[in-house]
PDB file of C-alpha atoms in Angstrom:
ATOM      1  CA  MET A  13       1.413  14.287 -31.645  1.00 56.00           C
ATOM      2  CA  SER A  14       0.947  15.979 -28.300  1.00 69.00           C
ATOM      3  CA  LEU A  15       2.104  14.128 -25.210  1.00 76.00           C
ATOM      4  CA  TYR A  16      -0.954  15.146 -23.214  1.00 81.00           C
ATOM      5  CA  ALA A  17      -3.418  12.789 -24.914  1.00 82.00           C
ATOM      6  CA  PRO A  18      -1.452   9.550 -24.407  1.00 84.00           C
ATOM      7  CA  ILE A  19      -0.554  10.523 -20.834  1.00 88.00           C
ATOM      8  CA  ALA A  20      -4.245  11.174 -20.135  1.00 91.00           C
ATOM      9  CA  LEU A  21      -5.010   7.785 -21.695  1.00 91.00           C
ATOM     10  CA  CYS A  22      -2.827   6.153 -19.045  1.00 92.00           C
ATOM     11  CA  PHE A  23      -5.275   7.358 -16.376  1.00 95.00           C
ATOM     12  CA  ILE A  24      -8.577   6.370 -18.005  1.00 95.00           C
ATOM     13  CA  LEU A  25      -9.011   3.216 -15.925  1.00 96.00           C
ATOM     14  CA  TYR A  26      -8.042   5.042 -12.727  1.00 97.00           C
ATOM     15  CA  THR A  27     -10.399   7.942 -13.471  1.00 97.00           C
ATOM     16  CA  ALA A  28     -13.288   5.606 -14.283  1.00 97.00           C
ATOM     17  CA  ALA A  29     -12.778   3.651 -11.065  1.00 97.00           C
ATOM     18  CA  PHE A  30     -12.465   6.864  -9.027  1.00 97.00           C
ATOM     19  CA  LEU A  31     -15.785   8.204 -10.354  1.00 96.00           C
ATOM     20  CA  VAL A  32     -17.638   4.893 -10.069  1.00 96.00           C
ATOM     21  CA  MET A  33     -16.546   4.508  -6.441  1.00 95.00           C
ATOM     22  CA  LEU A  34     -17.506   8.093  -5.647  1.00 93.00           C
ATOM     23  CA  LEU A  35     -20.932   7.789  -7.267  1.00 93.00           C
ATOM     24  CA  LEU A  36     -21.931   4.224  -6.396  1.00 92.00           C
ATOM     25  CA  MET A  37     -20.341   3.837  -2.950  1.00 92.00           C
ATOM     26  CA  PRO A  38     -21.893   6.550  -0.758  1.00 85.00           C
ATOM     27  CA  GLY A  39     -19.914   5.383   2.272  1.00 82.00           C
ATOM     28  CA  ILE A  40     -16.534   6.147   0.743  1.00 88.00           C
ATOM     29  CA  LYS A  41     -15.260   9.672   1.242  1.00 92.00           C
ATOM     30  CA  LEU A  42     -13.440  11.807  -1.273  1.00 94.00           C
ATOM     31  CA  ARG A  43     -10.552  12.388   1.132  1.00 95.00           C
ATOM     32  CA  HIS A  44      -9.956   8.655   1.427  1.00 95.00           C
ATOM     33  CA  GLN A  45      -9.898   8.314  -2.349  1.00 96.00           C
ATOM     34  CA  LEU A  46      -7.428  11.172  -2.637  1.00 97.00           C
ATOM     35  CA  GLN A  47      -5.302   9.736   0.167  1.00 97.00           C
ATOM     36  CA  ALA A  48      -5.189   6.346  -1.554  1.00 97.00           C
ATOM     37  CA  SER A  49      -4.268   8.020  -4.846  1.00 97.00           C
ATOM     38  CA  LEU A  50      -1.454  10.026  -3.276  1.00 97.00           C
ATOM     39  CA  LEU A  51      -0.081   6.940  -1.522  1.00 97.00           C
ATOM     40  CA  GLY A  52      -0.065   5.067  -4.820  1.00 96.00           C
ATOM     41  CA  LEU A  53       1.786   7.955  -6.436  1.00 95.00           C
ATOM     42  CA  ALA A  54       4.297   8.117  -3.569  1.00 96.00           C
ATOM     43  CA  ALA A  55       5.107   4.423  -3.995  1.00 95.00           C
ATOM     44  CA  VAL A  56       6.224   4.930  -7.601  1.00 92.00           C
ATOM     45  CA  LEU A  57       9.567   6.557  -6.775  1.00 89.00           C
ATOM     46  CA  PRO A  58      10.944   3.979  -4.298  1.00 90.00           C
ATOM     47  CA  ILE A  59       9.839   1.139  -6.578  1.00 88.00           C
ATOM     48  CA  ALA A  60      11.539   2.807  -9.550  1.00 83.00           C
ATOM     49  CA  PHE A  61      14.665   3.394  -7.440  1.00 82.00           C
ATOM     50  CA  CYS A  62      14.771  -0.254  -6.358  1.00 80.00           C
ATOM     51  CA  GLU A  63      14.326  -1.302  -9.975  1.00 74.00           C
ATOM     52  CA  TYR A  64      17.282   0.837 -11.014  1.00 71.00           C
ATOM     53  CA  ILE A  65      19.540  -0.449  -8.210  1.00 72.00           C
ATOM     54  CA  ILE A  66      18.481  -4.055  -7.745  1.00 68.00           C
ATOM     55  CA  LEU A  67      17.952  -5.031 -11.368  1.00 63.00           C
ATOM     56  CA  GLY A  68      21.558  -4.024 -12.074  1.00 62.00           C
ATOM     57  CA  LEU A  69      22.848  -6.882  -9.925  1.00 61.00           C
ATOM     58  CA  PRO A  70      24.397  -9.819 -11.841  1.00 59.00           C
ATOM     59  CA  VAL A  71      21.695 -12.305 -10.858  1.00 53.00           C
ATOM     60  CA  PHE A  72      19.086 -10.087 -12.525  1.00 54.00           C
ATOM     61  CA  THR A  73      21.038  -9.421 -15.732  1.00 56.00           C
ATOM     62  CA  ALA A  74      21.924 -12.982 -16.759  1.00 56.00           C
ATOM     63  CA  HIS A  75      18.723 -13.453 -18.845  1.00 66.00           C
ATOM     64  CA  THR A  76      18.617 -17.162 -18.076  1.00 68.00           C
ATOM     65  CA  PHE A  77      15.417 -18.985 -17.139  1.00 69.00           C
ATOM     66  CA  VAL A  78      16.425 -18.965 -13.462  1.00 69.00           C
ATOM     67  CA  SER A  79      17.353 -15.272 -13.419  1.00 69.00           C
ATOM     68  CA  VAL A  80      14.086 -14.324 -15.127  1.00 75.00           C
ATOM     69  CA  MET A  81      12.125 -16.345 -12.586  1.00 77.00           C
ATOM     70  CA  ILE A  82      14.092 -14.827  -9.678  1.00 75.00           C
ATOM     71  CA  THR A  83      13.560 -11.328 -11.058  1.00 73.00           C
ATOM     72  CA  ALA A  84       9.832 -11.894 -11.421  1.00 77.00           C
ATOM     73  CA  ILE A  85       9.203 -13.543  -8.045  1.00 81.00           C
ATOM     74  CA  ILE A  86      11.660 -11.632  -5.860  1.00 80.00           C
ATOM     75  CA  PHE A  87      11.595  -8.158  -7.388  1.00 77.00           C
ATOM     76  CA  ASN A  88       8.258  -7.792  -9.181  1.00 78.00           C
ATOM     77  CA  GLY A  89       6.534  -9.966  -6.624  1.00 89.00           C
ATOM     78  CA  LEU A  90       7.970  -9.725  -3.145  1.00 90.00           C
ATOM     79  CA  ILE A  91       9.878  -6.417  -3.174  1.00 88.00           C
ATOM     80  CA  GLU A  92       7.432  -4.402  -5.258  1.00 90.00           C
ATOM     81  CA  GLU A  93       4.350  -5.655  -3.441  1.00 94.00           C
ATOM     82  CA  THR A  94       6.007  -5.144  -0.057  1.00 94.00           C
ATOM     83  CA  LEU A  95       6.812  -1.532  -0.893  1.00 94.00           C
ATOM     84  CA  LYS A  96       3.293  -0.992  -2.181  1.00 95.00           C
ATOM     85  CA  MET A  97       1.829  -2.538   0.975  1.00 96.00           C
ATOM     86  CA  ILE A  98       4.035  -0.359   3.212  1.00 96.00           C
ATOM     87  CA  PHE A  99       2.798   2.780   1.484  1.00 96.00           C
ATOM     88  CA  MET A 100      -0.791   1.603   1.968  1.00 97.00           C
ATOM     89  CA  LEU A 101      -0.390   1.333   5.748  1.00 96.00           C
ATOM     90  CA  PRO A 102      -1.505   4.951   6.437  1.00 96.00           C
ATOM     91  CA  LEU A 103      -4.965   4.133   5.051  1.00 95.00           C
ATOM     92  CA  PRO A 104      -7.429   4.202   7.999  1.00 93.00           C
ATOM     93  CA  ALA A 105      -8.155   0.469   8.278  1.00 89.00           C
ATOM     94  CA  LYS A 106      -9.857   0.791  11.670  1.00 87.00           C
ATOM     95  CA  LYS A 107     -12.153   3.609  10.555  1.00 89.00           C
ATOM     96  CA  LEU A 108     -13.231   2.210   7.196  1.00 92.00           C
ATOM     97  CA  GLU A 109     -15.540  -0.721   6.683  1.00 93.00           C
ATOM     98  CA  LEU A 110     -14.114  -3.495   4.544  1.00 95.00           C
ATOM     99  CA  PRO A 111     -15.833  -2.573   1.228  1.00 95.00           C
ATOM    100  CA  PHE A 112     -14.526   0.987   1.412  1.00 95.00           C
ATOM    101  CA  PHE A 113     -11.034  -0.029   2.505  1.00 96.00           C
ATOM    102  CA  LEU A 114     -10.822  -2.544  -0.330  1.00 97.00           C
ATOM    103  CA  ALA A 115     -11.960   0.135  -2.771  1.00 97.00           C
ATOM    104  CA  ALA A 116      -9.301   2.539  -1.493  1.00 97.00           C
ATOM    105  CA  SER A 117      -6.649  -0.179  -1.791  1.00 97.00           C
ATOM    106  CA  VAL A 118      -7.627  -0.955  -5.381  1.00 98.00           C
ATOM    107  CA  LEU A 119      -7.544   2.749  -6.181  1.00 97.00           C
ATOM    108  CA  CYS A 120      -4.022   2.947  -4.760  1.00 97.00           C
ATOM    109  CA  GLY A 121      -2.951   0.119  -7.061  1.00 97.00           C
ATOM    110  CA  LEU A 122      -4.608   1.757 -10.064  1.00 97.00           C
ATOM    111  CA  THR A 123      -2.743   4.990  -9.366  1.00 97.00           C
ATOM    112  CA  LEU A 124       0.599   3.218  -9.166  1.00 96.00           C
ATOM    113  CA  GLY A 125      -0.095   1.203 -12.291  1.00 95.00           C
ATOM    114  CA  SER A 126      -1.213   4.277 -14.231  1.00 96.00           C
ATOM    115  CA  PHE A 127       1.885   6.303 -13.333  1.00 94.00           C
ATOM    116  CA  GLU A 128       4.030   3.305 -14.176  1.00 91.00           C
ATOM    117  CA  SER A 129       2.397   3.281 -17.627  1.00 91.00           C
ATOM    118  CA  VAL A 130       3.378   6.934 -18.066  1.00 91.00           C
ATOM    119  CA  ILE A 131       6.997   6.044 -17.262  1.00 87.00           C
ATOM    120  CA  TYR A 132       6.988   3.161 -19.751  1.00 84.00           C
ATOM    121  CA  PHE A 133       5.358   5.359 -22.403  1.00 84.00           C
ATOM    122  CA  LEU A 134       7.934   8.137 -22.048  1.00 83.00           C
ATOM    123  CA  HIS A 135      10.757   5.606 -22.067  1.00 78.00           C
ATOM    124  CA  ARG A 136       9.377   4.009 -25.227  1.00 77.00           C
ATOM    125  CA  LEU A 137       9.174   7.399 -26.929  1.00 76.00           C
ATOM    126  CA  GLN A 138      12.850   7.974 -26.176  1.00 76.00           C
ATOM    127  CA  LEU A 139      13.662   4.724 -27.946  1.00 71.00           C
ATOM    128  CA  ILE A 140      11.392   4.855 -30.982  1.00 66.00           C
ATOM    129  CA  GLY A 141      10.661   8.571 -31.411  1.00 62.00           C
ATOM    130  CA  MET A 142       7.404  10.380 -32.023  1.00 54.00           C
ATOM    131  CA  GLU A 143       7.068   8.998 -35.562  1.00 52.00           C
ATOM    132  CA  SER A 144       6.276   5.585 -34.063  1.00 62.00           C
ATOM    133  CA  ALA A 145       3.949   6.904 -31.395  1.00 63.00           C
ATOM    134  CA  ARG A 146       1.249   4.465 -32.517  1.00 71.00           C
ATOM    135  CA  ALA A 147       3.298   1.629 -31.028  1.00 73.00           C
ATOM    136  CA  ALA A 148       3.583   3.580 -27.788  1.00 72.00           C
ATOM    137  CA  LEU A 149      -0.189   4.088 -27.730  1.00 77.00           C
ATOM    138  CA  MET A 150      -0.651   0.362 -28.217  1.00 82.00           C
ATOM    139  CA  LEU A 151       1.656  -0.171 -25.228  1.00 80.00           C
ATOM    140  CA  ILE A 152      -0.576   2.035 -23.074  1.00 86.00           C
ATOM    141  CA  THR A 153      -3.741   0.247 -24.175  1.00 88.00           C
ATOM    142  CA  VAL A 154      -2.308  -3.197 -23.508  1.00 90.00           C
ATOM    143  CA  ARG A 155      -0.934  -2.174 -20.104  1.00 91.00           C
ATOM    144  CA  MET A 156      -4.292  -0.689 -19.150  1.00 92.00           C
ATOM    145  CA  PHE A 157      -5.924  -4.120 -19.194  1.00 93.00           C
ATOM    146  CA  THR A 158      -2.929  -6.119 -17.971  1.00 95.00           C
ATOM    147  CA  SER A 159      -0.263  -4.518 -15.750  1.00 94.00           C
ATOM    148  CA  VAL A 160      -2.568  -1.851 -14.323  1.00 96.00           C
ATOM    149  CA  LEU A 161      -5.164  -4.476 -13.409  1.00 97.00           C
ATOM    150  CA  VAL A 162      -2.494  -6.647 -11.785  1.00 96.00           C
ATOM    151  CA  HIS A 163      -1.426  -3.695  -9.637  1.00 96.00           C
ATOM    152  CA  ALA A 164      -5.064  -3.052  -8.711  1.00 97.00           C
ATOM    153  CA  PHE A 165      -5.969  -6.613  -7.737  1.00 98.00           C
ATOM    154  CA  CYS A 166      -2.680  -7.236  -5.908  1.00 97.00           C
ATOM    155  CA  ALA A 167      -3.162  -3.969  -4.008  1.00 97.00           C
ATOM    156  CA  GLY A 168      -6.640  -5.210  -3.145  1.00 98.00           C
ATOM    157  CA  LEU A 169      -5.205  -8.426  -1.726  1.00 98.00           C
ATOM    158  CA  SER A 170      -2.613  -6.503   0.293  1.00 97.00           C
ATOM    159  CA  GLY A 171      -5.377  -4.192   1.477  1.00 97.00           C
ATOM    160  CA  LEU A 172      -7.360  -7.173   2.754  1.00 97.00           C
ATOM    161  CA  PHE A 173      -4.278  -8.303   4.673  1.00 97.00           C
ATOM    162  CA  ILE A 174      -3.813  -4.828   6.209  1.00 97.00           C
ATOM    163  CA  TRP A 175      -7.483  -4.520   7.147  1.00 96.00           C
ATOM    164  CA  ALA A 176      -7.509  -7.924   8.844  1.00 95.00           C
ATOM    165  CA  TYR A 177      -4.213  -7.308  10.650  1.00 93.00           C
ATOM    166  CA  ARG A 178      -5.312  -3.914  11.980  1.00 92.00           C
ATOM    167  CA  ARG A 179      -8.387  -5.596  13.436  1.00 89.00           C
ATOM    168  CA  GLY A 180      -6.439  -8.299  15.212  1.00 88.00           C
ATOM    169  CA  ARG A 181      -6.916 -11.108  12.709  1.00 87.00           C
ATOM    170  CA  THR A 182      -4.415 -13.429  11.115  1.00 82.00           C
ATOM    171  CA  ALA A 183      -4.745 -13.346   7.337  1.00 86.00           C
ATOM    172  CA  TYR A 184      -1.295 -13.440   5.741  1.00 93.00           C
ATOM    173  CA  THR A 185      -2.432 -15.407   2.715  1.00 96.00           C
ATOM    174  CA  PRO A 186      -3.782 -12.403   0.746  1.00 96.00           C
ATOM    175  CA  PHE A 187      -0.411 -10.634   0.862  1.00 97.00           C
ATOM    176  CA  ILE A 188       1.467 -13.826  -0.022  1.00 96.00           C
ATOM    177  CA  LEU A 189      -0.890 -14.253  -2.974  1.00 96.00           C
ATOM    178  CA  ALA A 190      -0.306 -10.638  -4.029  1.00 97.00           C
ATOM    179  CA  ALA A 191       3.472 -11.134  -4.129  1.00 95.00           C
ATOM    180  CA  LEU A 192       3.287 -14.528  -5.825  1.00 94.00           C
ATOM    181  CA  LEU A 193       0.690 -13.574  -8.437  1.00 96.00           C
ATOM    182  CA  HIS A 194       2.448 -10.332  -9.354  1.00 95.00           C
ATOM    183  CA  GLY A 195       5.666 -12.277  -9.835  1.00 92.00           C
ATOM    184  CA  LEU A 196       3.963 -14.950 -11.930  1.00 93.00           C
ATOM    185  CA  TYR A 197       2.281 -12.305 -14.064  1.00 94.00           C
ATOM    186  CA  ASN A 198       5.596 -10.644 -14.899  1.00 90.00           C
ATOM    187  CA  PHE A 199       7.212 -14.016 -15.551  1.00 90.00           C
ATOM    188  CA  PHE A 200       4.615 -15.097 -18.099  1.00 91.00           C
ATOM    189  CA  ALA A 201       4.220 -11.607 -19.601  1.00 89.00           C
ATOM    190  CA  GLY A 202       7.921 -11.662 -20.483  1.00 83.00           C
ATOM    191  CA  PHE A 203       7.447 -14.480 -22.988  1.00 85.00           C
ATOM    192  CA  SER A 204       6.851 -13.841 -26.686  1.00 83.00           C
ATOM    193  CA  THR A 205       5.428 -17.345 -27.181  1.00 86.00           C
ATOM    194  CA  GLY A 206       2.121 -18.882 -26.173  1.00 86.00           C
ATOM    195  CA  TYR A 207       3.190 -18.921 -22.527  1.00 87.00           C
ATOM    196  CA  ARG A 208       2.459 -15.192 -22.530  1.00 91.00           C
ATOM    197  CA  TYR A 209      -1.278 -15.920 -22.402  1.00 93.00           C
ATOM    198  CA  PHE A 210      -0.898 -17.453 -18.952  1.00 94.00           C
ATOM    199  CA  SER A 211      -0.438 -13.869 -17.730  1.00 95.00           C
ATOM    200  CA  PHE A 212      -4.142 -13.276 -18.430  1.00 96.00           C
ATOM    201  CA  VAL A 213      -4.993 -16.347 -16.360  1.00 96.00           C
ATOM    202  CA  VAL A 214      -2.997 -14.834 -13.492  1.00 97.00           C
ATOM    203  CA  ILE A 215      -4.974 -11.568 -13.747  1.00 97.00           C
ATOM    204  CA  ILE A 216      -8.299 -13.412 -13.607  1.00 97.00           C
ATOM    205  CA  PHE A 217      -7.090 -15.567 -10.716  1.00 97.00           C
ATOM    206  CA  ALA A 218      -5.999 -12.447  -8.780  1.00 97.00           C
ATOM    207  CA  ALA A 219      -9.454 -10.912  -9.256  1.00 97.00           C
ATOM    208  CA  ILE A 220     -11.123 -14.124  -8.081  1.00 98.00           C
ATOM    209  CA  LYS A 221      -8.901 -14.322  -5.010  1.00 97.00           C
ATOM    210  CA  CYS A 222      -9.773 -10.721  -4.148  1.00 97.00           C
ATOM    211  CA  ARG A 223     -13.427 -11.680  -4.238  1.00 96.00           C
ATOM    212  CA  VAL A 224     -12.904 -14.898  -2.265  1.00 97.00           C
ATOM    213  CA  TRP A 225     -10.943 -13.237   0.538  1.00 97.00           C
ATOM    214  CA  TYR A 226     -13.329 -10.281   0.637  1.00 97.00           C
ATOM    215  CA  LYS A 227     -16.258 -12.653   1.164  1.00 96.00           C
ATOM    216  CA  LYS A 228     -14.298 -14.657   3.748  1.00 95.00           C
ATOM    217  CA  LEU A 229     -13.410 -11.593   5.831  1.00 95.00           C
ATOM    218  CA  THR A 230     -16.933 -10.203   5.466  1.00 93.00           C
ATOM    219  CA  THR A 231     -18.402 -13.464   6.736  1.00 90.00           C
ATOM    220  CA  GLU A 232     -15.997 -13.537   9.688  1.00 84.00           C
ATOM    221  CA  GLU A 233     -16.850  -9.892  10.499  1.00 78.00           C
ATOM    222  CA  THR A 234     -20.569 -10.660  10.477  1.00 77.00           C
ATOM    223  CA  SER A 235     -20.281 -13.763  12.628  1.00 73.00           C
ATOM    224  CA  SER A 236     -17.942 -12.214  15.213  1.00 64.00           C
TER     225      SER A 236
END
């Protein structure tokens, strides 16, 4: 089996979102979409580097309940979302209206999540070989509607924080939610029992919170 097809599959959700935004949001510009995509790609390397360095520390390798929780909340939540948010800072928050900035932020998260899926896919192939590529394809499909969506919605929340901050408003809660929800998602997704299904609840909750904070900031912008 060629590697090109499964790698392309990793970017289906990103590509669909890119085209939908371009076609249905006339106010968003192609250069902003490309900028958001490049920033999401740039964030992959430092996050992967931190994963390699930090996850080798004893507290992250104990595989106890506490260490798993710490890994999920501190690394997957706080550190990863902070790095992602830092790389989103060059997005022109003052020039873009909120709908377009939120769209760019989500696109940034989709890019990061899609490239992360490529890394996981290639790593899985090294472990199981091409003869079990079907399992690797299943990994991509599952990640497309779980991890990639978490990256997208959490990036959206961080984007709402950036947009509000750049316009002189205090709205730290969206970023705190992004870090916490990403950590909770990874914590529950690590289970092989029924607790694993709580990860889907986290994804839905993250999407709802994106909507709630978008409406809140929109209302404040209109009334100010």
